[in-house]
Amino acid sequence: MHSHSHPCRCGKSHSKPQPLCAIRSVSPTALKISVAMPATPENGCGCCDNDSGSPGGESDDGSDRPALSSHQFRWQITGMDCPSCARKIENAVQQLPQVRSAQVIFASEKLVVDAHQDIRSAIETAVKKVGFTLTSNDLPSQPAIPNRWRENASLLVLTVMMLASVLLSQVAPAWGDRLFVVTTLIGLAPIALSAGKLLRGGSPFSIETLMTIAAAGALVIGAHAEAAMVLLLFQLGERLESYAAARARRGVTALMALRPDRATRLTGHQREQIALADLRLGDVIEVAAGGRLPADGELLNLNASFDESALTGESVPVVRQPGEAVMAGATSVDRLVTLKVISQPGQSAIDRILQLIEEAESHRAPVERFIDRFSRLYTPAIMLLALLVMVMPPLIAGAAWLPWIYKGLTLLLIGCPCALVISTPAAITSGLAAAARQGALIKGGAALERLSRIQTMAFDKTGTLTVGKPQVTQVEAFSAREENALLRIAAAVEQGSSHPLALAILQEAERRQLRLPQAQYQQTLAGSGIRAQIEGITYQLLAPRDVSELTEDQQQAIAQREAQGQTVVVLLQQQTVLGTLALQDQLREEAVSALAQLKALGINSLMLTGDNPRAAAAIATELNIEYRAGLLPADKVEAVRKLGQQQSLAMVGDGINDAPAMKAASMGIAMSSGTDVALEAADAALTQNRLTLLPRTVVLARRTRAIIRQNIAIALGLKGIFLVTTLLGVTGLWLAVLADSGATALVTANALRLLRQR
């Protein structure tokens, strides 16, 4: 029995197509993996078989050889509030001996596990022990409406009790101190419980463990008010981080919303509405004017224009000929179209972008907060030192127990990292507040720190470096008519059309305050232009390629404008050429100065766009930057990854097509005029939609990083000094308390300097 073989870009032949080998032409989902169901690779082609079991498709040993396993499982994670949760889940799963690798994709809240055998129940139990739940839903679901009161109940209770403790301590210090203790115990209980779970799950020195030790140590030495305040600040920081993470993840759901829920399938002369999941390869579907394509399709019958800006960044609709492929998510601009489905469910252009976002997320190391990392060494070391100070001198040298226990307790307070815990969040909170006040929304401290290290910024063109709306740049009359007369006719012909070029022509006529004649019998010429009659005379607006009456001089003039990146349309009266209108997307007014300021900061600029090379070249020349044009989302991701291997890179964009590249970059920055998906996928957004905010925000991020370093030096420096003086017997418990509180005040005051930046 013979089997048909399919050529593959990986250099091998397979018994059936392997989509990952050609992500641009077909779907990247090589293995259709059901939720918590094993998937077994069939062939030895790593590029085809590996889905997402190892970041970047690399093996565990760090080589380029893909990591293959006999069983792969996927779950949706419930209860993951912050990126650091990803590491906790991975640690818990990797403790199981049968697990080969475990990866959490934070953007879509998925857990992907490669195991030597089917151990689904053991994995689910291990994750549950560290405080998270795995569900049997492989696709992101619509988020439930959060109950704000329930989510913030513990924070509100702790805040009220803290205020009550402060007020009571002014009237009755003893009772106020007791209330501080109660407040600390109430705030510490859930954190200590979580620390215990993480300890059993393989994360002994998580930030929960750090906070438990810090608060317990403060209680032991009597710093009750400080213990309660540290817990309050910790709760507040956790809630803010959880909120930012939830908003970022909603971008994935917004992207999925681009696909309609149902499709119109044609069977003979009958039409039926079916669910998107019921579409099959080869089905014939119908999409009305203004409707979005539910799947990738091959255009049948007549030419048609499609708005593909959401997927390619092209600023004007693209004309497709019969037989050409049109991507899912594109909008039919001018007519009802019929297409043949060429993608399986879950393998359309939108699905490819979703997969690229997840893949880009997997290429970035899990975000780890500085305090969490440092506590692995600092807290255990100080605790061990305190214990040794308490017991070794009496046991070895026969010294008195009480003085050395006192010194050990003093060291325990020095080991309480209150100032250290507050130093970084205080600076980050001040930096984020200052950035928001000047018009930049940055989603978290990790993003702020990455921004401070950026060396190159890659920009999308349409809607980022340009306004995103084509405008009439020139009206040229070839006949004896004046420019305004030519524009009046063109605008009259375009009246009622929703085409972006038509809107630009009408806007220019309105700006010149022209009175338009009444046009009749308007007819859209698919893929070519538009026709109408004015006072019984037929006029047409056509693309230059469809006009055969142009002279050689006229063709040269049009070619010159197109070489400058302009779009040209020709106006005809009957078969006589009256003139041309040139349109172009305009550069943002502040783009040149913004890029110059970035260059002064040592940051290089690069343009990555899906627009045609001529338009891109015109903009890049004006901005004096390098560019790469004609890029699809996958091409942008690949370009960003290659550049990111050489230096820290930020991607600035505004479209859905920019979202995967934003995720692949060290930092994603969205314009506020961009799509919801771009705004949610980015690490930062310019809320005032001005590029000049970029250099200001970079300066602020660099100042924040400098202040974080200063705060850490203050916190650790003072502790180092008092560690030595305590061992020498110069300082005692009360001075250690004062030093710790003083360090907390110093780092907080230092962080607040960021709020004074103008």
Coordinates of C-alpha atoms in Angstrom, one line a residue, residues 85-433:
C85 CA 3.3 32.3 40.0
A86 CA 4.5 30.7 36.8
R87 CA 7.8 29.6 38.4
K88 CA 6.0 28.3 41.5
I89 CA 3.8 26.0 39.4
E90 CA 6.7 24.9 37.2
N91 CA 8.8 24.1 40.4
A92 CA 5.9 22.0 41.8
V93 CA 5.4 20.0 38.6
Q94 CA 9.1 19.5 38.0
Q95 CA 9.4 17.8 41.4
L96 CA 7.6 14.8 40.0
P97 CA 10.1 12.2 38.8
Q98 CA 8.2 11.3 35.6
V99 CA 8.1 14.9 34.3
R100 CA 10.5 15.7 31.6
S101 CA 9.7 19.5 31.4
A102 CA 7.0 21.8 32.5
Q103 CA 6.3 25.3 31.1
V104 CA 3.7 27.9 32.1
I105 CA 2.6 30.3 29.3
F106 CA 1.5 33.2 31.4
A107 CA -0.2 35.2 28.6
S108 CA -2.8 32.5 28.0
E109 CA -2.6 30.9 31.5
K110 CA -1.7 27.5 30.1
L111 CA 0.5 24.7 31.6
V112 CA 2.3 22.5 29.1
V113 CA 3.9 19.3 30.5
D114 CA 6.1 16.7 28.8
A115 CA 6.2 13.5 30.8
H116 CA 7.5 10.0 30.3
Q117 CA 4.1 8.5 31.1
D118 CA 0.5 9.5 31.8
I119 CA 0.5 11.2 35.2
R120 CA -2.2 13.7 34.8
S121 CA -3.7 13.1 38.3
A122 CA -0.4 13.5 40.0
I123 CA 0.3 16.8 38.1
E124 CA -3.1 18.2 39.0
T125 CA -2.6 17.2 42.7
A126 CA 0.9 18.8 42.8
V127 CA -0.4 22.1 41.4
K128 CA -3.4 22.1 43.8
K129 CA -1.0 21.7 46.7
V130 CA 0.7 25.0 45.9
G131 CA -2.6 26.9 45.7
F132 CA -3.6 26.7 42.0
T133 CA -6.2 24.7 40.0
L134 CA -6.0 23.1 36.6
T135 CA -9.1 23.1 34.5
S136 CA -10.1 21.2 31.4
N137 CA -10.4 24.1 29.1
D138 CA -7.7 24.4 26.5
L139 CA -8.9 27.7 25.1
P140 CA -9.1 31.0 27.1
S141 CA -12.6 31.5 28.2
Q142 CA -14.4 34.8 28.7
P143 CA -13.3 36.1 32.2
A144 CA -15.9 36.1 34.8
I145 CA -17.0 39.5 36.2
P146 CA -14.7 40.0 39.2
N147 CA -16.2 40.7 42.6
R148 CA -14.0 43.7 43.7
W149 CA -15.1 43.6 47.3
R150 CA -14.4 40.0 47.7
E151 CA -11.0 40.2 46.0
N152 CA -9.9 43.2 48.1
A153 CA -11.5 42.1 51.4
S154 CA -8.2 41.1 53.1
L155 CA -6.5 44.4 52.0
L156 CA -9.4 46.5 53.2
V157 CA -9.6 44.7 56.6
L158 CA -5.9 45.1 57.1
T159 CA -6.0 48.8 56.2
V160 CA -8.9 49.5 58.6
M161 CA -7.2 47.6 61.4
M162 CA -3.9 49.4 60.7
L163 CA -5.6 52.8 61.0
A164 CA -7.4 51.7 64.2
S165 CA -4.1 50.5 65.7
V166 CA -2.4 53.8 64.9
L167 CA -5.3 55.9 66.4
L168 CA -5.5 53.6 69.5
S169 CA -1.8 53.8 70.1
Q170 CA -2.1 57.6 70.4
V171 CA -4.6 57.3 73.2
A172 CA -3.6 54.0 74.9
P173 CA -0.2 52.8 73.7
A174 CA -0.4 49.4 75.3
W175 CA -3.7 48.6 73.7
G176 CA -2.6 50.1 70.4
D177 CA 0.5 47.8 70.5
R178 CA -1.8 44.8 71.2
L179 CA -4.0 45.7 68.2
F180 CA -0.8 45.9 66.0
V181 CA -0.1 42.4 67.0
V182 CA -3.6 41.2 66.2
T183 CA -3.4 43.1 62.8
T184 CA -0.1 41.4 62.0
L185 CA -1.4 37.9 62.9
I186 CA -4.6 38.4 60.8
G187 CA -2.5 39.6 57.8
L188 CA 0.2 37.0 58.3
A189 CA -2.1 34.0 58.5
P190 CA -2.9 33.5 54.8
I191 CA 0.7 34.4 53.7
A192 CA 2.1 31.9 56.1
L193 CA -0.3 29.2 54.9
S194 CA 0.7 30.0 51.3
A195 CA 4.4 29.8 52.3
G196 CA 3.8 26.4 53.8
K197 CA 2.2 25.1 50.6
L198 CA 5.0 26.5 48.5
L199 CA 7.6 24.9 50.8
R200 CA 6.0 21.5 50.2
G201 CA 5.8 22.3 46.5
G202 CA 9.6 22.9 46.1
S203 CA 9.7 26.7 46.6
P204 CA 11.1 27.1 50.1
F205 CA 12.3 30.7 49.8
S206 CA 9.4 32.4 47.9
I207 CA 8.3 35.9 48.6
E208 CA 5.6 34.5 50.8
T209 CA 8.3 32.8 52.9
L210 CA 10.2 36.0 53.0
M211 CA 7.2 38.0 54.2
T212 CA 6.4 35.3 56.9
I213 CA 9.9 35.5 58.3
A214 CA 10.0 39.3 58.2
A215 CA 6.7 39.7 60.0
A216 CA 7.4 36.9 62.5
G217 CA 10.8 38.3 63.2
A218 CA 9.4 41.8 63.8
L219 CA 6.9 40.4 66.2
V220 CA 9.5 38.4 68.1
I221 CA 11.6 41.6 68.8
G222 CA 8.6 43.7 69.4
A223 CA 8.4 45.8 66.2
H224 CA 4.6 45.2 66.0
A225 CA 3.7 48.3 64.1
E226 CA 6.4 47.7 61.5
A227 CA 5.3 44.1 61.0
A228 CA 1.8 45.2 60.3
M229 CA 2.9 47.9 57.9
V230 CA 5.1 45.5 55.9
L231 CA 2.1 43.1 55.5
L232 CA -0.2 46.0 54.4
L233 CA 2.3 47.1 51.7
F234 CA 2.8 43.6 50.6
Q235 CA -1.0 43.0 50.2
L236 CA -1.3 46.3 48.2
G237 CA 1.5 45.4 45.9
E238 CA 0.0 42.0 45.2
R239 CA -3.4 43.4 44.3
L240 CA -1.9 46.0 41.9
E241 CA 0.2 43.3 40.2
S242 CA -2.8 41.0 39.9
Y243 CA -4.9 43.7 38.3
A244 CA -2.2 44.5 35.8
A245 CA -1.7 40.8 34.9
A246 CA -5.4 40.3 34.4
R247 CA -5.7 43.2 32.1
A248 CA -2.7 42.0 30.0
R249 CA -4.2 38.6 29.6
R250 CA -7.5 40.0 28.3
G251 CA -5.7 40.9 25.2
V252 CA -5.7 37.2 24.1
T253 CA -9.5 37.1 24.5
A254 CA -9.9 40.4 22.5
L255 CA -7.8 38.9 19.7
M256 CA -10.1 35.9 19.5
A257 CA -13.1 38.2 19.3
L258 CA -12.0 39.3 15.8
R259 CA -13.4 36.0 14.5
P260 CA -17.2 35.9 14.2
D261 CA -18.9 33.2 16.2
R262 CA -20.9 31.9 13.2
A263 CA -20.4 31.6 9.5
T264 CA -22.7 31.5 6.5
R265 CA -22.1 28.3 4.5
L266 CA -23.4 27.8 1.0
T267 CA -24.7 24.4 0.0
G268 CA -25.9 24.6 -3.6
H269 CA -28.4 27.4 -3.5
Q270 CA -29.1 27.1 0.2
R271 CA -27.5 29.2 3.0
E272 CA -27.1 28.0 6.5
Q273 CA -25.7 29.6 9.7
I274 CA -23.2 27.3 11.4
A275 CA -20.8 27.5 14.3
L276 CA -17.2 28.4 13.6
A277 CA -16.1 25.0 14.9
D278 CA -18.2 23.3 12.2
L279 CA -16.4 24.9 9.3
R280 CA -14.4 22.4 7.3
L281 CA -11.7 22.6 4.7
G282 CA -13.3 23.1 1.3
D283 CA -16.5 24.6 2.6
V284 CA -17.9 27.6 0.6
I285 CA -18.8 30.6 2.7
E286 CA -20.4 34.0 2.2
V287 CA -19.3 37.2 3.9
A288 CA -21.3 40.4 3.6
A289 CA -19.8 43.8 3.0
G290 CA -18.4 45.1 6.3
G291 CA -18.2 41.5 7.7
R292 CA -15.1 39.7 8.9
L293 CA -13.8 36.4 7.5
P294 CA -14.3 33.6 10.0
A295 CA -11.5 31.5 8.5
D296 CA -8.8 31.7 5.9
G297 CA -10.4 31.6 2.5
E298 CA -9.7 31.5 -1.2
L299 CA -11.6 34.2 -3.1
L300 CA -14.1 33.0 -5.7
N301 CA -15.8 34.8 -8.6
L302 CA -15.1 38.6 -8.7
N303 CA -12.3 40.9 -7.5
A304 CA -12.9 42.5 -4.1
S305 CA -11.2 44.9 -1.6
F306 CA -10.3 43.7 1.9
D307 CA -9.2 45.7 4.9
E308 CA -6.3 43.6 6.3
S309 CA -4.9 46.4 8.5
A310 CA -5.6 44.3 11.6
L311 CA -3.3 41.6 10.4
T312 CA -0.7 43.2 8.1
G313 CA -0.7 46.9 9.1
E314 CA -1.5 47.9 5.5
S315 CA -3.0 51.4 5.7
V316 CA -5.4 51.1 2.7
P317 CA -7.6 48.1 1.6
V318 CA -6.0 45.5 -0.6
V319 CA -7.5 44.3 -3.8
R320 CA -7.7 40.5 -4.1
Q321 CA -8.2 38.6 -7.3
P322 CA -10.2 35.4 -7.7
G323 CA -8.0 32.5 -6.5
E324 CA -6.0 34.6 -4.0
A325 CA -6.0 33.7 -0.3
V326 CA -7.5 36.1 2.2
M327 CA -6.7 35.8 5.9
A328 CA -9.3 35.3 8.7
G329 CA -10.1 38.6 10.5
A330 CA -9.9 40.6 7.3
T331 CA -13.0 42.7 6.5
S332 CA -14.7 42.8 3.1
V333 CA -14.8 46.5 2.3
D334 CA -17.1 47.0 -0.7
R335 CA -19.1 43.9 -1.6
L336 CA -20.6 40.6 -0.6
V337 CA -17.9 37.9 -1.3
T338 CA -17.8 34.2 -1.7
L339 CA -14.8 32.2 -0.5
K340 CA -13.6 28.6 -0.2
V341 CA -12.3 27.7 3.3
I342 CA -8.6 26.8 3.2
S343 CA -7.9 26.5 7.0
Q344 CA -9.1 23.9 9.5
P345 CA -10.8 25.0 12.7
G346 CA -8.1 26.4 15.1
Q347 CA -5.6 26.9 12.3
S348 CA -6.6 30.3 10.8
A349 CA -4.5 33.5 10.6
I350 CA -6.0 34.7 14.0
D351 CA -5.0 31.3 15.5
R352 CA -1.5 31.7 14.1
I353 CA -1.2 35.1 15.8
L354 CA -2.4 33.7 19.1
Q355 CA 0.1 30.9 18.8
L356 CA 2.8 33.4 18.0
I357 CA 1.9 35.4 21.2
E358 CA 2.2 32.2 23.3
E359 CA 5.4 31.2 21.5
A360 CA 6.9 34.7 22.1
E361 CA 6.0 34.4 25.7
S362 CA 7.8 31.1 26.0
H363 CA 11.0 32.7 24.7
R364 CA 11.1 35.1 27.6
A365 CA 12.4 34.0 30.9
P366 CA 9.7 34.0 33.7
V367 CA 9.6 37.3 35.5
E368 CA 11.2 37.0 38.9
R369 CA 11.1 39.8 41.4
F370 CA 14.4 40.8 42.9
I371 CA 13.4 40.3 46.5
D372 CA 12.2 36.7 45.7
R373 CA 15.6 35.9 44.2
F374 CA 17.7 37.6 46.9
S375 CA 15.7 36.0 49.7
R376 CA 17.0 32.6 48.7
L377 CA 20.4 33.6 50.0
Y378 CA 19.9 36.5 52.3
T379 CA 17.1 35.3 54.6
P380 CA 18.5 31.7 55.2
A381 CA 22.0 33.1 55.7
I382 CA 21.0 35.7 58.3
M383 CA 18.7 33.1 60.1
L384 CA 21.6 30.7 60.2
L385 CA 24.0 33.3 61.4
A386 CA 21.5 34.4 64.2
L387 CA 21.2 30.8 65.3
L388 CA 25.0 30.3 65.4
V389 CA 25.4 33.6 67.4
M390 CA 22.9 32.3 69.9
V391 CA 24.4 28.9 70.5
M392 CA 28.1 28.7 69.4
P393 CA 29.8 31.0 71.9
P394 CA 28.0 29.4 74.9
L395 CA 28.7 25.9 73.6
I396 CA 32.3 26.4 72.5
A397 CA 33.7 29.1 74.7
G398 CA 31.4 28.6 77.7
A399 CA 30.1 32.2 77.4
A400 CA 26.9 33.3 79.1
W401 CA 23.7 32.4 77.2
L402 CA 21.6 35.5 77.8
P403 CA 23.9 38.1 76.2
W404 CA 24.4 36.0 73.1
I405 CA 20.7 35.2 72.8
Y406 CA 20.1 38.9 72.9
K407 CA 22.7 39.4 70.2
G408 CA 21.0 36.7 68.1
L409 CA 17.6 38.3 68.5
T410 CA 19.2 41.6 67.4
L411 CA 20.6 39.8 64.3
L412 CA 17.2 38.4 63.7
L413 CA 15.8 41.9 63.4
I414 CA 18.7 42.7 61.0
G415 CA 17.6 39.6 59.1
C416 CA 14.1 41.0 58.9
P417 CA 14.2 42.6 55.5
C418 CA 11.6 45.3 56.1
A419 CA 13.5 48.1 54.5
L420 CA 14.7 45.8 51.7
V421 CA 11.2 44.6 51.0
I422 CA 9.9 48.1 50.8
S423 CA 12.8 49.7 48.9
T424 CA 12.1 48.2 45.5
P425 CA 8.3 48.4 45.5
A426 CA 8.5 52.0 46.8
A427 CA 10.7 53.1 43.9
I428 CA 8.7 51.2 41.4
T429 CA 5.4 52.5 42.6
S430 CA 6.7 56.1 42.5
G431 CA 8.1 55.5 39.0
L432 CA 4.9 54.1 37.7
A433 CA 2.9 56.9 39.2

